[in-house]
């Protein structure tokens, strides 16, 4: 099979590369959605708060492996190609999915149950460390001139499809199964569905072709690992600035998707169906806004969009959450999250392509993946646990809004730091050419 993309990229090229990204987010979402059930089945404790915190902390543990996966798998992608690296990450991800799906309960094997789930989460985190970066870089390299923002935005858009799919399954299960059935075995069904999707995704992704830009750059000689890591070290400042940018999207995404069902049920007292229905709507809205704003940034530039939306988030996050908790209802939850979805889509649609454009070509996948995974590990993955803890110690149910506003301030600092760099600013100008 010819390993080079020839001619104009097609829709099939985009579908092939984002397919594995869909599975990554689907499995992360279902764990977040069913954290309370996993807590009771795998992390039993007389204290409901402690049990839930253990489950949410395990959700976050998977993110601690992302930086390692970014360094190891990201370097593999930069050395051996986008196609080979993304197939490898999908294989590792699949093992983690299966481990969680088939883990016995605590009542059956004791401490072995949480240990197996933790190992599964670590494998998922390791593979995810390079998945988003590899996908984004591939899309940026096959994008047509002047449309890189729109192309790269489909990395995030595919994740929104996973959110919708996972939430629809949640609504369906809640309508079919009782609470006791959900606790005993129903929570496993989404993970088993993820296992069944794996062979299809392998079949789709194996037909991926290598990006022409990577092939041309490495035709004479593949870079060595020493060269890749040396270049990464030389560009540590760019990676650090990228971490600041990703912090906001990491916190935001997991707050309005993975944490929403748990927050709506246990903090606001709304029904499980209400929370899942709103999550479906959030995923659909995100799916629309992300590529739209990616395309907008192709016309007006990356920095104006980054600044506008990060400032809006910093100003409105806490007031919107305070309004929601003052009189919780399905209508208010829907309105609040639709506003947040618009803000998230506006920021995310431009942030991802910005990362591909500020990274040097020889470490594009490694640098992107490391920055993305560090922000996810430090802030994003533990957002559900942090929000739960802040509410518990303060008694203020609107605290997630304050946490989000702080993340927005960090993003503003990162964006302004990029703005001060003249060379980077030019590369983030409208309709940026090859980088």
mmCIF file of N, CA and C in Angstrom, residues 315-422:
data_model
loop_
_atom_site.group_PDB
_atom_site.id
_atom_site.type_symbol
_atom_site.label_atom_id
_atom_site.label_comp_id
_atom_site.label_asym_id
_atom_site.label_seq_id
_atom_site.Cartn_x
_atom_site.Cartn_y
_atom_site.Cartn_z
ATOM 1 N N UNK A 315 -14.995 35.752 32.740
ATOM 2 C CA UNK A 315 -15.986 36.687 33.275
ATOM 3 C C UNK A 315 -17.298 36.014 33.639
ATOM 4 N N UNK A 316 -17.736 35.042 32.857
ATOM 5 C CA UNK A 316 -19.100 34.513 33.021
ATOM 6 C C UNK A 316 -19.193 33.161 33.726
ATOM 7 N N UNK A 317 -18.104 32.431 33.891
ATOM 8 C CA UNK A 317 -18.175 31.056 34.411
ATOM 9 C C UNK A 317 -18.846 30.987 35.786
ATOM 10 N N UNK A 318 -18.359 31.760 36.737
ATOM 11 C CA UNK A 318 -18.925 31.676 38.087
ATOM 12 C C UNK A 318 -20.347 32.232 38.162
ATOM 13 N N UNK A 319 -20.648 33.403 37.570
ATOM 14 C CA UNK A 319 -22.032 33.905 37.617
ATOM 15 C C UNK A 319 -23.040 32.918 37.026
ATOM 16 N N UNK A 320 -22.682 32.254 35.945
ATOM 17 C CA UNK A 320 -23.599 31.290 35.335
ATOM 18 C C UNK A 320 -23.835 30.106 36.277
ATOM 19 N N UNK A 321 -22.780 29.606 36.910
ATOM 20 C CA UNK A 321 -22.939 28.492 37.848
ATOM 21 C C UNK A 321 -23.737 28.913 39.079
ATOM 22 N N UNK A 322 -23.519 30.145 39.557
ATOM 23 C CA UNK A 322 -24.273 30.646 40.708
ATOM 24 C C UNK A 322 -25.753 30.743 40.367
ATOM 25 N N UNK A 323 -26.057 31.189 39.170
ATOM 26 C CA UNK A 323 -27.454 31.264 38.717
ATOM 27 C C UNK A 323 -28.069 29.872 38.644
ATOM 28 N N UNK A 324 -27.305 28.912 38.184
ATOM 29 C CA UNK A 324 -27.809 27.543 38.071
ATOM 30 C C UNK A 324 -28.142 26.945 39.430
ATOM 31 N N UNK A 325 -27.251 27.072 40.391
ATOM 32 C CA UNK A 325 -27.454 26.421 41.690
ATOM 33 C C UNK A 325 -28.458 27.161 42.560
ATOM 34 N N UNK A 326 -28.776 28.409 42.211
ATOM 35 C CA UNK A 326 -29.742 29.158 43.019
ATOM 36 C C UNK A 326 -31.139 28.549 42.923
ATOM 37 N N UNK A 327 -31.438 27.897 41.808
ATOM 38 C CA UNK A 327 -32.739 27.232 41.637
ATOM 39 C C UNK A 327 -32.578 26.120 40.596
ATOM 40 N N UNK A 328 -31.965 25.015 40.984
ATOM 41 C CA UNK A 328 -31.642 23.955 40.014
ATOM 42 C C UNK A 328 -32.874 23.404 39.303
ATOM 43 N N UNK A 329 -32.783 23.256 37.997
ATOM 44 C CA UNK A 329 -33.850 22.664 37.208
ATOM 45 C C UNK A 329 -33.243 22.201 35.887
ATOM 46 N N UNK A 330 -33.998 21.373 35.183
ATOM 47 C CA UNK A 330 -33.528 20.909 33.883
ATOM 48 C C UNK A 330 -33.330 22.088 32.932
ATOM 49 N N UNK A 331 -34.273 23.045 32.946
ATOM 50 C CA UNK A 331 -34.197 24.192 32.043
ATOM 51 C C UNK A 331 -32.949 25.029 32.312
ATOM 52 N N UNK A 332 -32.650 25.259 33.593
ATOM 53 C CA UNK A 332 -31.471 26.067 33.930
ATOM 54 C C UNK A 332 -30.179 25.320 33.597
ATOM 55 N N UNK A 333 -30.153 24.015 33.869
ATOM 56 C CA UNK A 333 -28.976 23.232 33.538
ATOM 57 C C UNK A 333 -28.727 23.261 32.030
ATOM 58 N N UNK A 334 -29.802 23.135 31.273
ATOM 59 C CA UNK A 334 -29.692 23.169 29.810
ATOM 60 C C UNK A 334 -29.172 24.522 29.336
ATOM 61 N N UNK A 335 -29.750 25.608 29.850
ATOM 62 C CA UNK A 335 -29.351 26.953 29.426
ATOM 63 C C UNK A 335 -27.890 27.231 29.792
ATOM 64 N N UNK A 336 -27.508 26.866 31.015
ATOM 65 C CA UNK A 336 -26.141 27.126 31.468
ATOM 66 C C UNK A 336 -25.119 26.370 30.619
ATOM 67 N N UNK A 337 -25.417 25.110 30.326
ATOM 68 C CA UNK A 337 -24.453 24.314 29.575
ATOM 69 C C UNK A 337 -24.461 24.645 28.087
ATOM 70 N N UNK A 338 -25.552 25.145 27.563
ATOM 71 C CA UNK A 338 -25.525 25.596 26.170
ATOM 72 C C UNK A 338 -24.624 26.825 26.017
ATOM 73 N N UNK A 339 -24.672 27.724 26.992
ATOM 74 C CA UNK A 339 -23.779 28.882 26.964
ATOM 75 C C UNK A 339 -22.323 28.425 27.088
ATOM 76 N N UNK A 340 -22.087 27.494 28.011
ATOM 77 C CA UNK A 340 -20.725 27.005 28.199
ATOM 78 C C UNK A 340 -20.244 26.221 26.979
ATOM 79 N N UNK A 341 -21.144 25.515 26.313
ATOM 80 C CA UNK A 341 -20.771 24.785 25.102
ATOM 81 C C UNK A 341 -20.312 25.749 24.020
ATOM 82 N N UNK A 342 -21.011 26.886 23.885
ATOM 83 C CA UNK A 342 -20.617 27.895 22.912
ATOM 84 C C UNK A 342 -19.218 28.423 23.224
ATOM 85 N N UNK A 343 -18.964 28.701 24.502
ATOM 86 C CA UNK A 343 -17.656 29.205 24.903
ATOM 87 C C UNK A 343 -16.574 28.159 24.685
ATOM 88 N N UNK A 344 -16.884 26.922 25.056
ATOM 89 C CA UNK A 344 -15.915 25.843 24.862
ATOM 90 C C UNK A 344 -15.592 25.647 23.387
ATOM 91 N N UNK A 345 -16.627 25.584 22.548
ATOM 92 C CA UNK A 345 -16.422 25.390 21.117
ATOM 93 C C UNK A 345 -15.605 26.507 20.499
ATOM 94 N N UNK A 346 -15.868 27.755 20.942
ATOM 95 C CA UNK A 346 -15.133 28.890 20.418
ATOM 96 C C UNK A 346 -13.658 28.821 20.743
ATOM 97 N N UNK A 347 -13.344 28.394 21.958
ATOM 98 C CA UNK A 347 -11.937 28.314 22.366
ATOM 99 C C UNK A 347 -11.248 27.075 21.790
ATOM 100 N N UNK A 348 -11.895 25.928 21.925
ATOM 101 C CA UNK A 348 -11.297 24.669 21.485
ATOM 102 C C UNK A 348 -11.077 24.627 19.972
ATOM 103 N N UNK A 349 -12.005 25.218 19.226
ATOM 104 C CA UNK A 349 -11.912 25.182 17.778
ATOM 105 C C UNK A 349 -10.644 25.826 17.239
ATOM 106 N N UNK A 350 -10.063 26.755 17.991
ATOM 107 C CA UNK A 350 -8.842 27.424 17.539
ATOM 108 C C UNK A 350 -7.613 26.980 18.327
ATOM 109 N N UNK A 351 -7.810 26.538 19.576
ATOM 110 C CA UNK A 351 -6.661 26.182 20.405
ATOM 111 C C UNK A 351 -5.876 25.002 19.841
ATOM 112 N N UNK A 352 -6.576 23.971 19.350
ATOM 113 C CA UNK A 352 -5.890 22.770 18.883
ATOM 114 C C UNK A 352 -5.015 23.059 17.673
ATOM 115 N N UNK A 353 -5.550 23.789 16.708
ATOM 116 C CA UNK A 353 -4.742 24.096 15.523
ATOM 117 C C UNK A 353 -3.591 25.022 15.890
ATOM 118 N N UNK A 354 -3.790 25.891 16.874
ATOM 119 C CA UNK A 354 -2.709 26.761 17.324
ATOM 120 C C UNK A 354 -1.514 25.941 17.797
ATOM 121 N N UNK A 355 -1.784 24.861 18.527
ATOM 122 C CA UNK A 355 -0.705 24.014 19.017
ATOM 123 C C UNK A 355 0.092 23.385 17.885
ATOM 124 N N UNK A 356 -0.597 22.958 16.826
ATOM 125 C CA UNK A 356 0.133 22.348 15.707
ATOM 126 C C UNK A 356 0.995 23.376 14.983
ATOM 127 N N UNK A 357 0.611 24.644 15.042
ATOM 128 C CA UNK A 357 1.325 25.682 14.310
ATOM 129 C C UNK A 357 2.497 26.276 15.082
ATOM 130 N N UNK A 358 2.470 26.186 16.395
ATOM 131 C CA UNK A 358 3.583 26.758 17.167
ATOM 132 C C UNK A 358 4.693 25.751 17.406
ATOM 133 N N UNK A 359 4.422 24.455 17.160
ATOM 134 C CA UNK A 359 5.435 23.427 17.390
ATOM 135 C C UNK A 359 6.367 23.290 16.186
ATOM 136 N N UNK A 360 7.681 23.192 16.419
ATOM 137 C CA UNK A 360 8.618 22.926 15.324
ATOM 138 C C UNK A 360 8.277 21.615 14.628
ATOM 139 N N UNK A 361 8.493 21.558 13.310
ATOM 140 C CA UNK A 361 8.058 20.408 12.526
ATOM 141 C C UNK A 361 8.672 19.094 12.977
ATOM 142 N N UNK A 362 9.947 19.120 13.413
ATOM 143 C CA UNK A 362 10.619 17.861 13.730
ATOM 144 C C UNK A 362 10.148 17.241 15.038
ATOM 145 N N UNK A 363 9.474 18.026 15.883
ATOM 146 C CA UNK A 363 8.933 17.472 17.137
ATOM 147 C C UNK A 363 7.455 17.839 17.275
ATOM 148 N N UNK A 364 6.795 17.967 16.149
ATOM 149 C CA UNK A 364 5.418 18.447 16.175
ATOM 150 C C UNK A 364 4.509 17.527 16.980
ATOM 151 N N UNK A 365 4.584 16.211 16.738
ATOM 152 C CA UNK A 365 3.726 15.272 17.461
ATOM 153 C C UNK A 365 4.140 15.154 18.916
ATOM 154 N N UNK A 366 5.453 15.080 19.182
ATOM 155 C CA UNK A 366 5.934 14.950 20.554
ATOM 156 C C UNK A 366 5.620 16.194 21.369
ATOM 157 N N UNK A 367 5.912 17.377 20.817
ATOM 158 C CA UNK A 367 5.665 18.617 21.535
ATOM 159 C C UNK A 367 4.196 18.852 21.800
ATOM 160 N N UNK A 368 3.363 18.647 20.777
ATOM 161 C CA UNK A 368 1.914 18.795 20.944
ATOM 162 C C UNK A 368 1.421 17.825 22.018
ATOM 163 N N UNK A 369 1.789 16.555 21.903
ATOM 164 C CA UNK A 369 1.291 15.536 22.814
ATOM 165 C C UNK A 369 1.736 15.794 24.249
ATOM 166 N N UNK A 370 2.983 16.228 24.417
ATOM 167 C CA UNK A 370 3.486 16.488 25.765
ATOM 168 C C UNK A 370 2.749 17.661 26.404
ATOM 169 N N UNK A 371 2.581 18.746 25.661
ATOM 170 C CA UNK A 371 1.865 19.904 26.202
ATOM 171 C C UNK A 371 0.430 19.544 26.544
ATOM 172 N N UNK A 372 -0.225 18.851 25.637
ATOM 173 C CA UNK A 372 -1.627 18.471 25.839
ATOM 174 C C UNK A 372 -1.770 17.555 27.045
ATOM 175 N N UNK A 373 -0.877 16.558 27.142
ATOM 176 C CA UNK A 373 -0.992 15.569 28.207
ATOM 177 C C UNK A 373 -0.619 16.138 29.575
ATOM 178 N N UNK A 374 0.342 17.067 29.612
ATOM 179 C CA UNK A 374 0.701 17.682 30.894
ATOM 180 C C UNK A 374 -0.473 18.475 31.456
ATOM 181 N N UNK A 375 -1.123 19.246 30.597
ATOM 182 C CA UNK A 375 -2.283 20.019 31.053
ATOM 183 C C UNK A 375 -3.412 19.099 31.496
ATOM 184 N N UNK A 376 -3.616 18.022 30.754
ATOM 185 C CA UNK A 376 -4.654 17.059 31.120
ATOM 186 C C UNK A 376 -4.329 16.398 32.452
ATOM 187 N N UNK A 377 -3.048 16.042 32.641
ATOM 188 C CA UNK A 377 -2.638 15.343 33.861
ATOM 189 C C UNK A 377 -2.719 16.244 35.087
ATOM 190 N N UNK A 378 -2.299 17.493 34.925
ATOM 191 C CA UNK A 378 -2.252 18.404 36.069
ATOM 192 C C UNK A 378 -3.635 18.958 36.411
ATOM 193 N N UNK A 379 -4.412 19.292 35.391
ATOM 194 C CA UNK A 379 -5.673 19.984 35.624
ATOM 195 C C UNK A 379 -6.917 19.210 35.175
ATOM 196 N N UNK A 380 -6.933 18.777 33.907
ATOM 197 C CA UNK A 380 -8.160 18.239 33.336
ATOM 198 C C UNK A 380 -8.663 16.967 33.974
ATOM 199 N N UNK A 381 -7.804 15.952 34.075
ATOM 200 C CA UNK A 381 -8.256 14.656 34.557
ATOM 201 C C UNK A 381 -8.775 14.676 35.976
ATOM 202 N N UNK A 382 -8.248 15.587 36.797
ATOM 203 C CA UNK A 382 -8.678 15.648 38.192
ATOM 204 C C UNK A 382 -9.768 16.687 38.425
ATOM 205 N N UNK A 383 -10.254 17.315 37.343
ATOM 206 C CA UNK A 383 -11.303 18.324 37.490
ATOM 207 C C UNK A 383 -12.554 17.791 38.195
ATOM 208 N N UNK A 384 -13.096 16.602 37.817
ATOM 209 C CA UNK A 384 -14.256 16.091 38.556
ATOM 210 C C UNK A 384 -13.977 15.933 40.053
ATOM 211 N N UNK A 385 -12.790 15.408 40.396
ATOM 212 C CA UNK A 385 -12.445 15.225 41.804
ATOM 213 C C UNK A 385 -12.244 16.568 42.497
ATOM 214 N N UNK A 386 -11.595 17.511 41.817
ATOM 215 C CA UNK A 386 -11.360 18.835 42.401
ATOM 216 C C UNK A 386 -12.682 19.560 42.646
ATOM 217 N N UNK A 387 -13.587 19.502 41.677
ATOM 218 C CA UNK A 387 -14.894 20.155 41.848
ATOM 219 C C UNK A 387 -15.669 19.535 43.001
ATOM 220 N N UNK A 388 -15.652 18.213 43.089
ATOM 221 C CA UNK A 388 -16.337 17.521 44.182
ATOM 222 C C UNK A 388 -15.759 17.936 45.524
ATOM 223 N N UNK A 389 -14.435 18.039 45.603
ATOM 224 C CA UNK A 389 -13.772 18.416 46.852
ATOM 225 C C UNK A 389 -14.081 19.865 47.220
ATOM 226 N N UNK A 390 -14.013 20.778 46.253
ATOM 227 C CA UNK A 390 -14.281 22.188 46.536
ATOM 228 C C UNK A 390 -15.701 22.400 47.054
ATOM 229 N N UNK A 391 -16.646 21.706 46.456
ATOM 230 C CA UNK A 391 -18.031 21.804 46.918
ATOM 231 C C UNK A 391 -18.157 21.251 48.329
ATOM 232 N N UNK A 392 -17.463 20.153 48.601
ATOM 233 C CA UNK A 392 -17.543 19.481 49.901
ATOM 234 C C UNK A 392 -16.990 20.370 51.020
ATOM 235 N N UNK A 393 -15.867 21.037 50.785
ATOM 236 C CA UNK A 393 -15.216 21.805 51.854
ATOM 237 C C UNK A 393 -15.798 23.201 52.015
ATOM 238 N N UNK A 394 -16.394 23.750 50.944
ATOM 239 C CA UNK A 394 -16.931 25.108 51.028
ATOM 240 C C UNK A 394 -18.450 25.148 51.194
ATOM 241 N N UNK A 395 -19.111 24.077 50.756
ATOM 242 C CA UNK A 395 -20.563 24.070 50.779
ATOM 243 C C UNK A 395 -21.174 24.909 49.677
ATOM 244 N N UNK A 396 -20.332 25.446 48.798
ATOM 245 C CA UNK A 396 -20.788 26.289 47.688
ATOM 246 C C UNK A 396 -20.877 25.446 46.425
ATOM 247 N N UNK A 397 -22.084 25.197 45.946
ATOM 248 C CA UNK A 397 -22.277 24.333 44.784
ATOM 249 C C UNK A 397 -21.846 24.980 43.465
ATOM 250 N N UNK A 398 -21.532 26.267 43.491
ATOM 251 C CA UNK A 398 -21.106 26.969 42.281
ATOM 252 C C UNK A 398 -19.590 26.996 42.127
ATOM 253 N N UNK A 399 -18.860 26.325 43.018
ATOM 254 C CA UNK A 399 -17.399 26.361 42.985
ATOM 255 C C UNK A 399 -16.789 25.874 41.666
ATOM 256 N N UNK A 400 -17.409 24.927 40.948
ATOM 257 C CA UNK A 400 -16.834 24.549 39.650
ATOM 258 C C UNK A 400 -16.665 25.739 38.710
ATOM 259 N N UNK A 401 -17.555 26.730 38.820
ATOM 260 C CA UNK A 401 -17.431 27.929 37.999
ATOM 261 C C UNK A 401 -16.184 28.724 38.322
ATOM 262 N N UNK A 402 -15.828 28.795 39.613
ATOM 263 C CA UNK A 402 -14.621 29.507 40.015
ATOM 264 C C UNK A 402 -13.372 28.774 39.522
ATOM 265 N N UNK A 403 -13.401 27.448 39.612
ATOM 266 C CA UNK A 403 -12.294 26.632 39.116
ATOM 267 C C UNK A 403 -12.103 26.858 37.614
ATOM 268 N N UNK A 404 -13.193 26.936 36.873
ATOM 269 C CA UNK A 404 -13.121 27.174 35.434
ATOM 270 C C UNK A 404 -12.587 28.569 35.136
ATOM 271 N N UNK A 405 -13.010 29.558 35.903
ATOM 272 C CA UNK A 405 -12.536 30.930 35.695
ATOM 273 C C UNK A 405 -11.029 31.026 35.919
ATOM 274 N N UNK A 406 -10.525 30.309 36.916
ATOM 275 C CA UNK A 406 -9.076 30.303 37.167
ATOM 276 C C UNK A 406 -8.323 29.707 35.976
ATOM 277 N N UNK A 407 -8.879 28.644 35.402
ATOM 278 C CA UNK A 407 -8.256 28.033 34.222
ATOM 279 C C UNK A 407 -8.239 29.013 33.057
ATOM 280 N N UNK A 408 -9.289 29.818 32.929
ATOM 281 C CA UNK A 408 -9.352 30.807 31.853
ATOM 282 C C UNK A 408 -8.276 31.876 32.024
ATOM 283 N N UNK A 409 -8.027 32.284 33.253
ATOM 284 C CA UNK A 409 -6.982 33.280 33.515
ATOM 285 C C UNK A 409 -5.615 32.726 33.099
ATOM 286 N N UNK A 410 -5.378 31.452 33.402
ATOM 287 C CA UNK A 410 -4.118 30.816 32.997
ATOM 288 C C UNK A 410 -3.988 30.839 31.478
ATOM 289 N N UNK A 411 -5.090 30.566 30.786
ATOM 290 C CA UNK A 411 -5.082 30.584 29.325
ATOM 291 C C UNK A 411 -4.794 31.975 28.772
ATOM 292 N N UNK A 412 -5.375 32.991 29.387
ATOM 293 C CA UNK A 412 -5.138 34.367 28.944
ATOM 294 C C UNK A 412 -3.655 34.710 29.062
ATOM 295 N N UNK A 413 -3.046 34.286 30.161
ATOM 296 C CA UNK A 413 -1.609 34.534 30.350
ATOM 297 C C UNK A 413 -0.812 33.839 29.241
ATOM 298 N N UNK A 414 -1.170 32.591 28.941
ATOM 299 C CA UNK A 414 -0.484 31.863 27.887
ATOM 300 C C UNK A 414 -0.653 32.514 26.528
ATOM 301 N N UNK A 415 -1.865 32.969 26.233
ATOM 302 C CA UNK A 415 -2.133 33.601 24.945
ATOM 303 C C UNK A 415 -1.367 34.908 24.794
ATOM 304 N N UNK A 416 -1.354 35.730 25.842
ATOM 305 C CA UNK A 416 -0.618 36.999 25.787
ATOM 306 C C UNK A 416 0.881 36.760 25.657
ATOM 307 N N UNK A 417 1.368 35.693 26.270
ATOM 308 C CA UNK A 417 2.784 35.343 26.139
ATOM 309 C C UNK A 417 3.119 34.989 24.693
ATOM 310 N N UNK A 418 2.236 34.255 24.038
ATOM 311 C CA UNK A 418 2.420 33.942 22.624
ATOM 312 C C UNK A 418 2.391 35.212 21.788
ATOM 313 N N UNK A 419 1.476 36.117 22.133
ATOM 314 C CA UNK A 419 1.314 37.366 21.372
ATOM 315 C C UNK A 419 2.588 38.192 21.384
ATOM 316 N N UNK A 420 3.343 38.117 22.473
ATOM 317 C CA UNK A 420 4.579 38.893 22.593
ATOM 318 C C UNK A 420 5.687 38.358 21.699
ATOM 319 N N UNK A 421 5.564 37.086 21.297
ATOM 320 C CA UNK A 421 6.573 36.488 20.426
ATOM 321 C C UNK A 421 6.240 36.815 18.969
ATOM 322 N N UNK A 422 7.013 37.689 18.349
ATOM 323 C CA UNK A 422 6.710 38.177 17.002
ATOM 324 C C UNK A 422 6.660 37.041 15.987
#
